[in-house]
Tab-separated table of C-alpha atoms in Angstrom:
chain	number	residue	atom	x	y	z
B	212	MET	CA	-4.273	-14.563	-58.490
B	213	ALA	CA	-0.988	-14.403	-60.735
B	214	LEU	CA	1.081	-11.723	-59.820
B	215	ASP	CA	2.556	-9.680	-63.115
B	216	THR	CA	5.708	-8.152	-62.212
B	217	THR	CA	7.188	-8.444	-65.848
B	218	ILE	CA	8.749	-5.018	-66.076
B	219	VAL	CA	6.963	-2.142	-67.759
B	220	PRO	CA	8.581	0.199	-70.230
B	221	THR	CA	6.670	3.200	-69.144
B	222	THR	CA	7.884	5.312	-72.291
B	223	LEU	CA	6.233	2.421	-75.279
B	224	PRO	CA	4.019	4.952	-76.861
B	225	GLY	CA	1.186	2.139	-78.328
B	226	GLY	CA	0.574	-1.322	-77.525
B	227	LYS	CA	-0.568	-3.218	-75.276
B	228	ASN	CA	1.739	-2.247	-72.333
B	229	ALA	CA	1.458	1.215	-72.714
B	230	THR	CA	-1.864	1.449	-70.022
B	231	ALA	CA	-0.115	-0.205	-67.512
B	232	GLY	CA	2.945	1.624	-67.424
B	233	LYS	CA	0.783	4.702	-66.876
B	234	LEU	CA	-0.771	4.129	-63.990
B	235	ILE	CA	2.977	2.866	-62.527
B	236	VAL	CA	3.917	6.282	-64.153
B	237	ALA	CA	0.671	7.675	-62.214
B	238	ALA	CA	1.153	5.804	-58.941
B	239	SER	CA	4.871	6.793	-58.175
B	240	GLU	CA	4.149	9.900	-58.710
B	241	LEU	CA	1.214	10.028	-56.468
B	242	MET	CA	3.688	8.352	-53.845
B	243	ILE	CA	6.414	11.210	-54.130
B	244	GLU	CA	3.660	14.084	-54.248
B	245	ARG	CA	2.440	12.787	-50.760
B	246	SER	CA	4.818	11.420	-49.361
B	247	SER	CA	2.948	8.196	-48.136
B	248	ILE	CA	1.718	4.819	-49.909
B	249	GLU	CA	-2.073	5.916	-48.968
B	250	ILE	CA	-2.992	6.717	-52.759
B	251	SER	CA	-6.847	5.137	-54.046
B	252	LEU	CA	-7.414	4.010	-56.904
B	253	SER	CA	-9.834	6.948	-58.108
B	254	ASP	CA	-6.990	8.519	-57.273
B	255	ILE	CA	-5.005	6.563	-59.353
B	256	ALA	CA	-7.592	6.978	-62.194
B	257	GLN	CA	-7.408	10.462	-61.994
B	258	LYS	CA	-3.681	11.561	-61.988
B	259	SER	CA	-3.184	8.044	-65.397
B	260	GLY	CA	-6.245	9.957	-67.004
B	261	VAL	CA	-7.078	5.953	-67.179
B	262	ASN	CA	-9.919	3.798	-66.505
B	263	SER	CA	-9.068	2.759	-62.535
B	264	ALA	CA	-11.405	-1.147	-64.190
B	265	LEU	CA	-8.691	-1.131	-65.790
B	266	VAL	CA	-5.650	-1.428	-62.621
B	267	LYS	CA	-7.659	-5.388	-62.287
B	268	TYR	CA	-7.497	-5.537	-65.927
B	269	HIS	CA	-3.809	-5.475	-66.000
B	270	PHE	CA	-2.692	-5.990	-62.265
B	271	GLY	CA	-5.589	-7.610	-60.095
B	272	ASN	CA	-5.300	-5.295	-57.830
B	273	LYS	CA	-4.332	-2.376	-56.307
B	274	ASP	CA	-1.521	-4.526	-54.123
B	275	GLY	CA	-0.950	-6.243	-57.776
B	276	LEU	CA	0.095	-2.374	-59.330
B	277	LEU	CA	2.188	-1.602	-56.059
B	278	LEU	CA	4.042	-5.147	-56.254
B	279	ALA	CA	4.141	-3.962	-60.368
B	280	LEU	CA	6.132	-0.274	-59.129
B	281	LEU	CA	8.947	-1.804	-57.125
B	282	ALA	CA	9.776	-4.737	-59.173
B	283	ARG	CA	10.195	-2.215	-61.754
B	284	ASP	CA	12.421	0.741	-59.951
B	285	ALA	CA	13.782	-3.317	-58.556
B	286	ALA	CA	15.066	-3.718	-61.546
B	287	THR	CA	16.508	-0.588	-62.055
B	288	GLU	CA	18.562	-1.048	-59.280
B	289	VAL	CA	19.622	-5.155	-59.616
B	290	ALA	CA	21.207	-3.543	-63.310
B	291	ASN	CA	22.785	-0.401	-61.594
B	292	LEU	CA	24.645	-3.521	-59.023
B	293	GLU	CA	25.408	-5.266	-62.040
B	294	TYR	CA	27.287	-2.797	-63.986
B	295	LEU	CA	28.995	-2.402	-60.837
B	296	LEU	CA	30.575	-5.465	-60.164
B	297	ALA	CA	32.199	-5.239	-63.515
B	298	GLN	CA	33.538	-1.994	-63.140
B	299	PRO	CA	37.361	-2.014	-63.097
B	300	ILE	CA	37.858	-1.449	-59.197
B	301	ALA	CA	38.636	-2.162	-56.573
B	302	PRO	CA	36.364	-4.208	-54.049
B	303	THR	CA	36.388	-1.612	-50.711
B	304	ALA	CA	35.577	1.090	-53.453
B	305	LYS	CA	32.623	-1.174	-54.913
B	306	LEU	CA	32.047	-1.268	-52.267
B	307	LYS	CA	31.221	2.288	-50.962
B	308	LEU	CA	29.874	3.081	-54.020
B	309	HIS	CA	26.677	0.692	-53.377
B	310	ILE	CA	26.468	1.972	-49.937
B	311	ALA	CA	26.027	5.708	-51.814
B	312	GLY	CA	23.894	4.239	-54.292
B	313	ILE	CA	21.882	2.628	-51.689
B	314	ILE	CA	20.679	5.276	-49.125
B	315	ARG	CA	20.987	7.523	-52.670
B	316	ALA	CA	17.927	4.711	-53.388
B	317	TYR	CA	15.770	5.210	-50.709
B	318	HIS	CA	16.242	8.737	-50.602
B	319	ARG	CA	14.697	9.431	-53.721
B	320	PHE	CA	12.168	6.889	-54.471
B	321	PRO	CA	11.277	7.475	-50.532
B	322	TYR	CA	7.717	4.786	-51.492
B	323	ILE	CA	10.443	1.853	-51.918
B	324	ASN	CA	11.240	1.370	-48.389
B	325	ARG	CA	7.499	1.770	-47.072
B	326	LEU	CA	6.541	-0.574	-50.207
B	327	ILE	CA	8.885	-3.200	-48.813
B	328	HIS	CA	7.331	-3.171	-45.774
B	329	TYR	CA	3.954	-3.420	-46.792
B	330	LEU	CA	4.068	-5.659	-49.814
B	331	LEU	CA	6.255	-7.913	-47.060
B	332	HIS	CA	3.369	-7.779	-44.110
B	333	GLU	CA	0.809	-6.539	-44.765
B	334	THR	CA	-0.701	-7.835	-47.545
B	335	SER	CA	-1.063	-11.489	-49.575
B	336	ALA	CA	2.033	-14.891	-48.615
B	337	GLU	CA	2.429	-14.467	-53.299
B	338	ALA	CA	2.952	-10.993	-52.270
B	339	ALA	CA	6.035	-11.389	-49.732
B	340	ASP	CA	7.477	-13.579	-52.556
B	341	GLU	CA	7.677	-12.037	-54.877
B	342	VAL	CA	9.193	-8.804	-53.164
B	343	SER	CA	11.758	-11.864	-52.036
B	344	LYS	CA	12.167	-12.492	-55.924
B	345	PHE	CA	12.693	-9.278	-57.131
B	346	PHE	CA	14.333	-7.964	-54.506
B	347	VAL	CA	16.135	-9.789	-51.496
B	348	ALA	CA	17.660	-11.916	-53.194
B	349	PRO	CA	19.325	-10.121	-56.223
B	350	LEU	CA	20.618	-7.728	-53.708
B	351	LEU	CA	22.085	-10.989	-51.596
B	352	ASP	CA	23.704	-12.556	-54.255
B	353	PHE	CA	25.225	-9.315	-55.358
B	354	HIS	CA	26.733	-9.311	-51.474
B	355	ARG	CA	27.916	-12.902	-52.452
B	356	ARG	CA	29.267	-12.377	-55.297
B	357	LEU	CA	31.416	-8.113	-53.643
B	358	LEU	CA	32.481	-10.229	-50.441
B	359	ALA	CA	33.648	-13.131	-52.063
B	360	GLU	CA	35.680	-10.428	-54.815
B	361	GLY	CA	37.061	-8.710	-51.978
B	362	ILE	CA	38.317	-11.711	-49.951
B	363	GLU	CA	40.054	-13.076	-52.341
B	364	ALA	CA	41.821	-9.768	-53.518
B	365	GLY	CA	42.432	-9.329	-49.451
B	366	GLU	CA	40.441	-6.201	-48.832
B	367	PHE	CA	38.122	-7.836	-46.684
B	368	ARG	CA	38.566	-10.293	-44.014
B	369	ALA	CA	35.954	-12.903	-44.024
B	370	VAL	CA	32.502	-11.860	-43.824
B	371	ASP	CA	28.942	-14.064	-43.708
B	372	PRO	CA	26.915	-12.591	-46.537
B	373	VAL	CA	23.429	-13.561	-45.520
B	374	LEU	CA	24.842	-11.696	-41.961
B	375	PHE	CA	26.691	-8.499	-44.005
B	376	TYR	CA	22.731	-8.063	-46.001
B	377	THR	CA	21.373	-7.870	-42.397
B	378	SER	CA	23.511	-5.364	-40.813
B	379	LEU	CA	24.210	-2.949	-43.945
B	380	ILE	CA	19.982	-3.257	-45.522
B	381	GLY	CA	18.603	-2.656	-41.987
B	382	ALA	CA	21.352	-0.292	-41.225
B	383	CYS	CA	20.376	2.290	-44.749
B	384	ASP	CA	16.362	1.089	-44.156
B	385	HIS	CA	16.017	2.314	-40.450
B	386	LEU	CA	17.282	6.020	-41.458
B	387	PHE	CA	14.343	5.495	-43.781
B	388	PHE	CA	11.310	3.718	-41.816
B	389	GLY	CA	12.750	4.604	-37.773
B	390	ARG	CA	13.469	8.199	-39.092
B	391	HIS	CA	10.052	8.351	-37.681
B	392	ALA	CA	10.047	7.209	-33.978
B	393	MET	CA	13.090	9.203	-33.649
B	394	SER	CA	11.793	11.842	-34.328
B	395	ARG	CA	10.087	12.807	-31.727
B	396	ALA	CA	13.276	12.412	-29.713
B	397	SER	CA	14.798	15.685	-29.032
B	398	GLY	CA	18.066	16.721	-31.727
B	399	VAL	CA	16.628	14.434	-35.047
B	400	GLY	CA	15.122	17.120	-37.470
B	401	PRO	CA	14.075	15.860	-40.526
B	402	ILE	CA	15.892	13.208	-43.710
B	403	THR	CA	17.627	16.446	-45.725
B	404	ASP	CA	20.429	15.478	-49.177
B	405	GLU	CA	22.316	16.806	-46.347
B	406	VAL	CA	21.282	13.846	-43.708
B	407	CYS	CA	21.455	11.727	-46.464
B	408	ARG	CA	25.496	13.215	-47.236
B	409	GLN	CA	26.039	12.871	-43.815
B	410	TYR	CA	24.874	9.342	-43.312
B	411	ILE	CA	26.066	8.099	-46.605
B	412	LYS	CA	29.748	8.943	-45.049
B	413	HIS	CA	29.065	7.390	-41.722
B	414	MET	CA	28.272	3.971	-42.957
B	415	GLU	CA	31.865	4.285	-45.497
B	416	ALA	CA	33.359	4.281	-41.862
B	417	LEU	CA	31.823	2.622	-40.135
B	418	ILE	CA	30.872	-0.763	-42.266
B	419	CYS	CA	34.949	0.073	-43.884
B	420	ASP	CA	36.752	0.888	-40.860
B	421	GLY	CA	34.427	0.557	-37.458
B	422	MET	CA	34.513	3.001	-34.733
B	423	LEU	CA	37.900	2.365	-33.115
B	424	ASN	CA	40.181	4.653	-32.843
B	425	PRO	CA	43.198	4.296	-35.656
B	426	VAL	CA	45.789	6.322	-33.383
B	427	GLN	CA	44.713	4.188	-30.168
B	428	GLN	CA	44.360	0.929	-32.251
B	429	GLY	CA	47.587	1.383	-33.791
B	430	SER	CA	46.980	1.106	-37.747
B	431	ALA	CA	47.677	2.668	-40.875
B	432	ALA	CA	45.578	6.528	-41.377
B	433	PRO	CA	41.776	5.778	-42.138
B	434	THR	CA	41.134	5.943	-46.444
B	435	GLY	CA	37.701	6.924	-45.890
P	186	MET	CA	-7.089	8.689	-24.133
P	187	ALA	CA	-5.273	9.686	-21.171
P	188	LEU	CA	-2.414	5.752	-21.412
P	189	ASP	CA	-1.395	4.739	-18.711
P	190	THR	CA	1.902	3.703	-19.177
P	191	THR	CA	3.123	4.038	-15.766
P	192	ILE	CA	5.383	0.608	-14.876
P	193	VAL	CA	3.656	-2.029	-13.412
P	194	PRO	CA	5.168	-3.990	-10.471
P	195	THR	CA	3.809	-7.562	-12.044
P	196	THR	CA	4.246	-9.392	-8.600
P	197	LEU	CA	2.412	-6.845	-6.790
P	198	PRO	CA	1.019	-10.091	-4.504
P	199	GLY	CA	-2.183	-7.171	-3.572
P	200	GLY	CA	-3.943	-3.963	-4.250
P	201	LYS	CA	-5.348	-2.032	-7.579
P	202	ASN	CA	-2.276	-2.445	-8.991
P	203	ALA	CA	-2.003	-6.999	-8.723
P	204	THR	CA	-4.892	-7.036	-11.684
P	205	ALA	CA	-3.087	-4.733	-14.523
P	206	GLY	CA	0.146	-7.293	-13.221
P	207	LYS	CA	-1.666	-10.060	-14.232
P	208	LEU	CA	-2.929	-8.421	-17.821
P	209	ILE	CA	0.114	-7.203	-19.319
P	210	VAL	CA	1.876	-10.987	-17.788
P	211	ALA	CA	-1.101	-12.872	-19.686
P	212	ALA	CA	-0.035	-10.787	-22.928
P	213	SER	CA	3.166	-10.961	-22.625
P	214	GLU	CA	3.030	-15.072	-22.318
P	215	LEU	CA	0.749	-15.559	-25.545
P	216	MET	CA	2.318	-13.606	-27.565
P	217	ILE	CA	6.461	-15.349	-26.870
P	218	GLU	CA	3.288	-19.094	-27.414
P	219	ARG	CA	1.932	-18.131	-30.537
P	220	SER	CA	5.184	-16.026	-31.495
P	221	SER	CA	2.517	-13.088	-32.731
P	222	ILE	CA	1.011	-9.554	-31.733
P	223	GLU	CA	-1.948	-10.893	-32.716
P	224	ILE	CA	-3.532	-11.685	-29.695
P	225	SER	CA	-7.556	-10.886	-28.455
P	226	LEU	CA	-8.933	-9.226	-25.792
P	227	SER	CA	-10.830	-12.460	-24.758
P	228	ASP	CA	-7.811	-14.343	-24.821
P	229	ILE	CA	-5.616	-12.317	-23.059
P	230	ALA	CA	-9.191	-12.491	-19.929
P	231	GLN	CA	-8.786	-16.786	-20.403
P	232	LYS	CA	-5.149	-16.543	-19.913
P	233	SER	CA	-4.562	-13.965	-16.436
P	234	GLY	CA	-8.067	-15.291	-15.351
P	235	VAL	CA	-8.939	-11.332	-15.511
P	236	ASN	CA	-12.593	-9.880	-17.145
P	237	SER	CA	-11.944	-8.945	-20.347
P	238	ALA	CA	-14.065	-5.086	-18.924
P	239	LEU	CA	-10.896	-4.470	-17.198
P	240	VAL	CA	-8.299	-4.212	-19.804
P	241	LYS	CA	-10.618	-1.026	-20.746
P	242	TYR	CA	-10.790	0.460	-17.646
P	243	HIS	CA	-6.710	-0.384	-16.603
P	244	PHE	CA	-5.459	0.578	-19.952
P	245	GLY	CA	-8.347	2.336	-22.377
P	246	ASN	CA	-8.054	-0.234	-24.833
P	247	LYS	CA	-6.547	-2.959	-25.653
P	248	ASP	CA	-3.317	-1.048	-27.513
P	249	GLY	CA	-3.205	0.348	-24.145
P	250	LEU	CA	-2.239	-2.749	-22.655
P	251	LEU	CA	0.137	-2.879	-24.999
P	252	LEU	CA	1.917	0.267	-24.822
P	253	ALA	CA	2.123	-0.650	-21.444
P	254	LEU	CA	3.405	-4.135	-21.513
P	255	LEU	CA	6.406	-2.372	-23.691
P	256	ALA	CA	6.659	0.298	-21.741
P	257	ARG	CA	7.494	-2.233	-18.844
P	258	ASP	CA	10.471	-4.103	-21.095
P	259	ALA	CA	11.642	-1.122	-22.439
P	260	ALA	CA	12.172	0.102	-18.465
P	261	THR	CA	14.105	-2.883	-17.397
P	262	GLU	CA	16.130	-2.760	-20.659
P	263	VAL	CA	17.637	1.562	-19.710
P	264	ALA	CA	17.681	0.120	-16.029
P	265	ASN	CA	20.510	-2.575	-18.115
P	266	LEU	CA	21.487	0.772	-19.228
P	267	GLU	CA	22.299	2.824	-16.822
P	268	TYR	CA	23.750	-0.387	-15.353
P	269	LEU	CA	25.989	-0.642	-18.034
P	270	LEU	CA	27.376	3.110	-17.915
P	271	ALA	CA	28.111	2.121	-13.856
P	272	GLN	CA	30.679	-0.223	-15.294
P	273	PRO	CA	34.255	0.367	-14.246
P	274	ILE	CA	35.365	-1.163	-17.982
P	275	ALA	CA	36.121	0.045	-21.097
P	276	PRO	CA	34.182	2.106	-23.332
P	277	THR	CA	35.018	-0.133	-25.306
P	278	ALA	CA	33.617	-2.820	-23.802
P	279	LYS	CA	30.780	-1.462	-22.793
P	280	LEU	CA	29.769	-0.842	-26.105
P	281	LYS	CA	30.063	-5.378	-26.961
P	282	LEU	CA	28.327	-5.250	-24.602
P	283	HIS	CA	25.649	-3.159	-25.624
P	284	ILE	CA	25.092	-4.829	-28.584
P	285	ALA	CA	24.878	-8.251	-27.098
P	286	GLY	CA	22.154	-7.164	-24.973
P	287	ILE	CA	19.581	-5.577	-27.652
P	288	ILE	CA	20.328	-8.457	-29.522
P	289	ARG	CA	19.407	-10.934	-27.144
P	290	ALA	CA	16.560	-8.409	-25.481
P	291	TYR	CA	15.626	-8.873	-28.736
P	292	HIS	CA	15.770	-12.885	-29.068
P	293	ARG	CA	14.107	-13.383	-26.042
P	294	PHE	CA	11.096	-10.725	-25.826
P	295	PRO	CA	10.799	-11.347	-29.912
P	296	TYR	CA	6.941	-9.453	-29.800
P	297	ILE	CA	9.155	-5.870	-28.847
P	298	ASN	CA	9.770	-4.924	-32.342
P	299	ARG	CA	6.965	-5.991	-33.289
P	300	LEU	CA	4.895	-4.596	-31.230
P	301	ILE	CA	7.551	-0.594	-31.376
P	302	HIS	CA	6.448	-1.384	-35.423
P	303	TYR	CA	2.254	-1.870	-34.674
P	304	LEU	CA	2.029	1.294	-31.825
P	305	LEU	CA	5.477	3.224	-34.210
P	306	HIS	CA	3.370	2.959	-37.525
P	307	GLU	CA	-0.212	1.859	-36.679
P	308	THR	CA	-1.971	3.774	-34.005
P	309	SER	CA	-2.752	6.612	-32.726
P	310	ALA	CA	-0.218	10.069	-32.552
P	311	GLU	CA	-0.428	9.854	-28.942
P	312	ALA	CA	0.903	6.149	-28.775
P	313	ALA	CA	3.701	6.840	-31.447
P	314	ASP	CA	4.902	9.298	-28.579
P	315	GLU	CA	4.706	7.443	-25.786
P	316	VAL	CA	6.720	4.847	-27.535
P	317	SER	CA	9.558	7.849	-28.250
P	318	LYS	CA	9.387	8.678	-24.887
P	319	PHE	CA	10.343	5.735	-22.568
P	320	PHE	CA	12.611	3.142	-25.611
P	321	VAL	CA	13.709	5.664	-28.622
P	322	ALA	CA	14.776	8.810	-26.436
P	323	PRO	CA	16.797	6.363	-23.208
P	324	LEU	CA	18.337	4.755	-25.792
P	325	LEU	CA	19.707	7.865	-27.788
P	326	ASP	CA	20.565	9.670	-24.808
P	327	PHE	CA	22.470	6.195	-23.426
P	328	HIS	CA	24.295	6.090	-26.869
P	329	ARG	CA	25.525	9.999	-26.628
P	330	ARG	CA	26.525	9.443	-22.780
P	331	LEU	CA	28.450	6.222	-24.535
P	332	LEU	CA	30.294	7.402	-27.107
P	333	ALA	CA	30.588	10.462	-24.778
P	334	GLU	CA	33.005	8.008	-22.627
P	335	GLY	CA	34.480	6.286	-25.918
P	336	ILE	CA	36.313	9.937	-27.637
P	337	GLU	CA	37.097	11.744	-23.834
P	338	ALA	CA	39.193	7.917	-22.742
P	339	GLY	CA	40.670	8.321	-26.802
P	340	GLU	CA	38.995	4.206	-27.443
P	341	PHE	CA	36.208	5.709	-30.467
P	342	ARG	CA	36.853	8.257	-32.855
P	343	ALA	CA	34.663	11.005	-33.146
P	344	VAL	CA	30.786	9.262	-34.592
P	345	ASP	CA	27.141	11.763	-34.384
P	346	PRO	CA	25.132	9.827	-31.894
P	347	VAL	CA	21.939	10.317	-33.666
P	348	LEU	CA	23.458	8.777	-36.822
P	349	PHE	CA	25.123	6.047	-34.569
P	350	TYR	CA	21.260	4.889	-33.085
P	351	THR	CA	20.123	4.712	-36.282
P	352	SER	CA	22.139	2.529	-38.137
P	353	LEU	CA	23.150	0.064	-34.382
P	354	ILE	CA	19.047	0.074	-33.954
P	355	GLY	CA	18.548	-0.846	-37.494
P	356	ALA	CA	21.169	-3.758	-37.835
P	357	CYS	CA	19.918	-5.485	-34.561
P	358	ASP	CA	16.072	-4.028	-35.858
P	359	HIS	CA	17.033	-6.367	-38.510
P	360	LEU	CA	18.229	-9.534	-38.201
P	361	PHE	CA	13.657	-10.085	-36.534
P	362	PHE	CA	12.127	-7.415	-38.753
P	363	GLY	CA	13.826	-8.125	-42.007
P	364	ARG	CA	14.620	-12.143	-41.489
P	365	HIS	CA	10.684	-13.126	-42.566
P	366	ALA	CA	11.322	-11.433	-46.296
P	367	MET	CA	14.957	-13.390	-46.270
P	368	SER	CA	13.590	-16.303	-45.726
P	369	ARG	CA	12.152	-16.913	-48.490
P	370	ALA	CA	16.114	-15.949	-50.181
P	371	SER	CA	18.060	-18.822	-50.421
P	372	GLY	CA	20.005	-20.262	-47.381
P	373	VAL	CA	18.700	-17.886	-45.552
P	374	GLY	CA	17.642	-20.202	-42.453
P	375	PRO	CA	15.019	-19.353	-38.639
P	376	ILE	CA	16.751	-17.264	-36.369
P	377	THR	CA	18.049	-19.299	-33.908
P	378	ASP	CA	19.789	-18.694	-30.893
P	379	GLU	CA	23.237	-20.184	-32.690
P	380	VAL	CA	22.216	-17.496	-35.305
P	381	CYS	CA	22.392	-15.298	-32.729
P	382	ARG	CA	25.106	-16.025	-31.297
P	383	GLN	CA	26.619	-15.066	-34.869
P	384	TYR	CA	25.417	-11.814	-35.382
P	385	ILE	CA	26.694	-10.420	-32.311
P	386	LYS	CA	29.860	-11.930	-33.142
P	387	HIS	CA	29.543	-10.016	-36.988
P	388	MET	CA	28.161	-6.630	-35.857
P	389	GLU	CA	30.716	-6.748	-32.622
P	390	ALA	CA	33.585	-6.827	-35.316
P	391	LEU	CA	31.609	-4.689	-37.643
P	392	ILE	CA	30.897	-1.597	-35.460
P	393	CYS	CA	34.375	-2.032	-33.182
P	394	ASP	CA	36.968	-2.719	-36.680
P	395	GLY	CA	34.390	-3.065	-39.541
P	396	MET	CA	35.684	-5.174	-42.188
P	397	LEU	CA	38.487	-4.299	-44.499
P	398	ASN	CA	41.354	-6.895	-43.794
P	399	PRO	CA	43.405	-5.851	-41.124
P	400	VAL	CA	46.886	-6.953	-42.865
P	401	GLN	CA	45.663	-5.391	-46.098
P	402	GLN	CA	45.170	-1.978	-43.570
P	403	GLY	CA	48.818	-2.428	-41.654
P	404	SER	CA	46.780	-2.226	-37.971
P	405	ALA	CA	47.409	-4.216	-35.379
P	406	ALA	CA	45.878	-7.379	-34.871
P	407	PRO	CA	42.159	-7.440	-34.337
P	408	THR	CA	41.265	-7.040	-30.680
P	409	GLY	CA	37.088	-9.166	-30.627
């Protein structure tokens, strides 16, 4: 199956991509409304006003549609990464903006996280390859370039990009993927805007300065 | 369904728990041999020499058996946490040993991670509650006590335990859960003993000292 992961211009008024765009927007809105990726083809058809047979025509099947949706959102995020890297600001400032950007993206599109896990682990090897190609690879490449820039500028110590990617993405991902489990433990509430703000602050401080007491360490005051 | 998550002494030579113990050991060994949690009741029966009908008798069903296996491994880890907390060493040293302990436990029992995700997300609310009770809650409680000890000793700055749990467990978990996806990207190899050692070193340094260059920050040399 050839998966169509071309970015579909969703606002195009007519032409052959307008239908595909409507289906993607409908799937996205349904998943946000329901806080779940469990949506049916007939739900998507009803929401979009498009015949469900056209899902097969445009995307092969429902997984193809979900993959195209994830590709659309990944393209937005990758464009943001390129924009960030080109800014005339210090690597440490870019790193903090990046941490906040990841957590906000997961919060704004709560289905992204579940879609990634679903497409990586429960569908085909082709779908997993696609997710890796448009999501994992560009993000890892961004980390390689940001770390090199920070080390070059003398702001970062030498950090392996693959290990860095694993720890940062794992930590951000777990707020959303693991909260489900944690919510059953005492003292853990749902993820609100305020929890996201706290987690962004926590991650910025942890990744930049660690958790040792700066006074004890004899270092300068924390910059955060 | 009442899930039997009592810790089964697997070395017990006789009595009613010996059979249950054999089934748990067989399931564990099969999952390690195959690097997969996809094992059938008949595989477990053959490996253990126990009739598969006894799975139903002892555990209700296969998910009950998997839950009992995870409970067995969680009990070992929780005992290790209590032992660590009682040691007459500095909180920072305990934190580093804890980070290494989590990563090594995931590496030694590669099925733990997948079992947790499976039982939390793809079975019943009862199973998810059990996983939370014997795995998430004790670990979160350990973090609360370790952080309090470190702040009291002046070694840690104030860090929220729930946010800390999320970032540390997420980062450790992702080496194993997310590597699957990353392995399709360039420059990412399989998880070997050496990769584990590198990740332990990376995480100890990141959690304790962050990634800013200590020279640039004007702090003392890193302690790691």
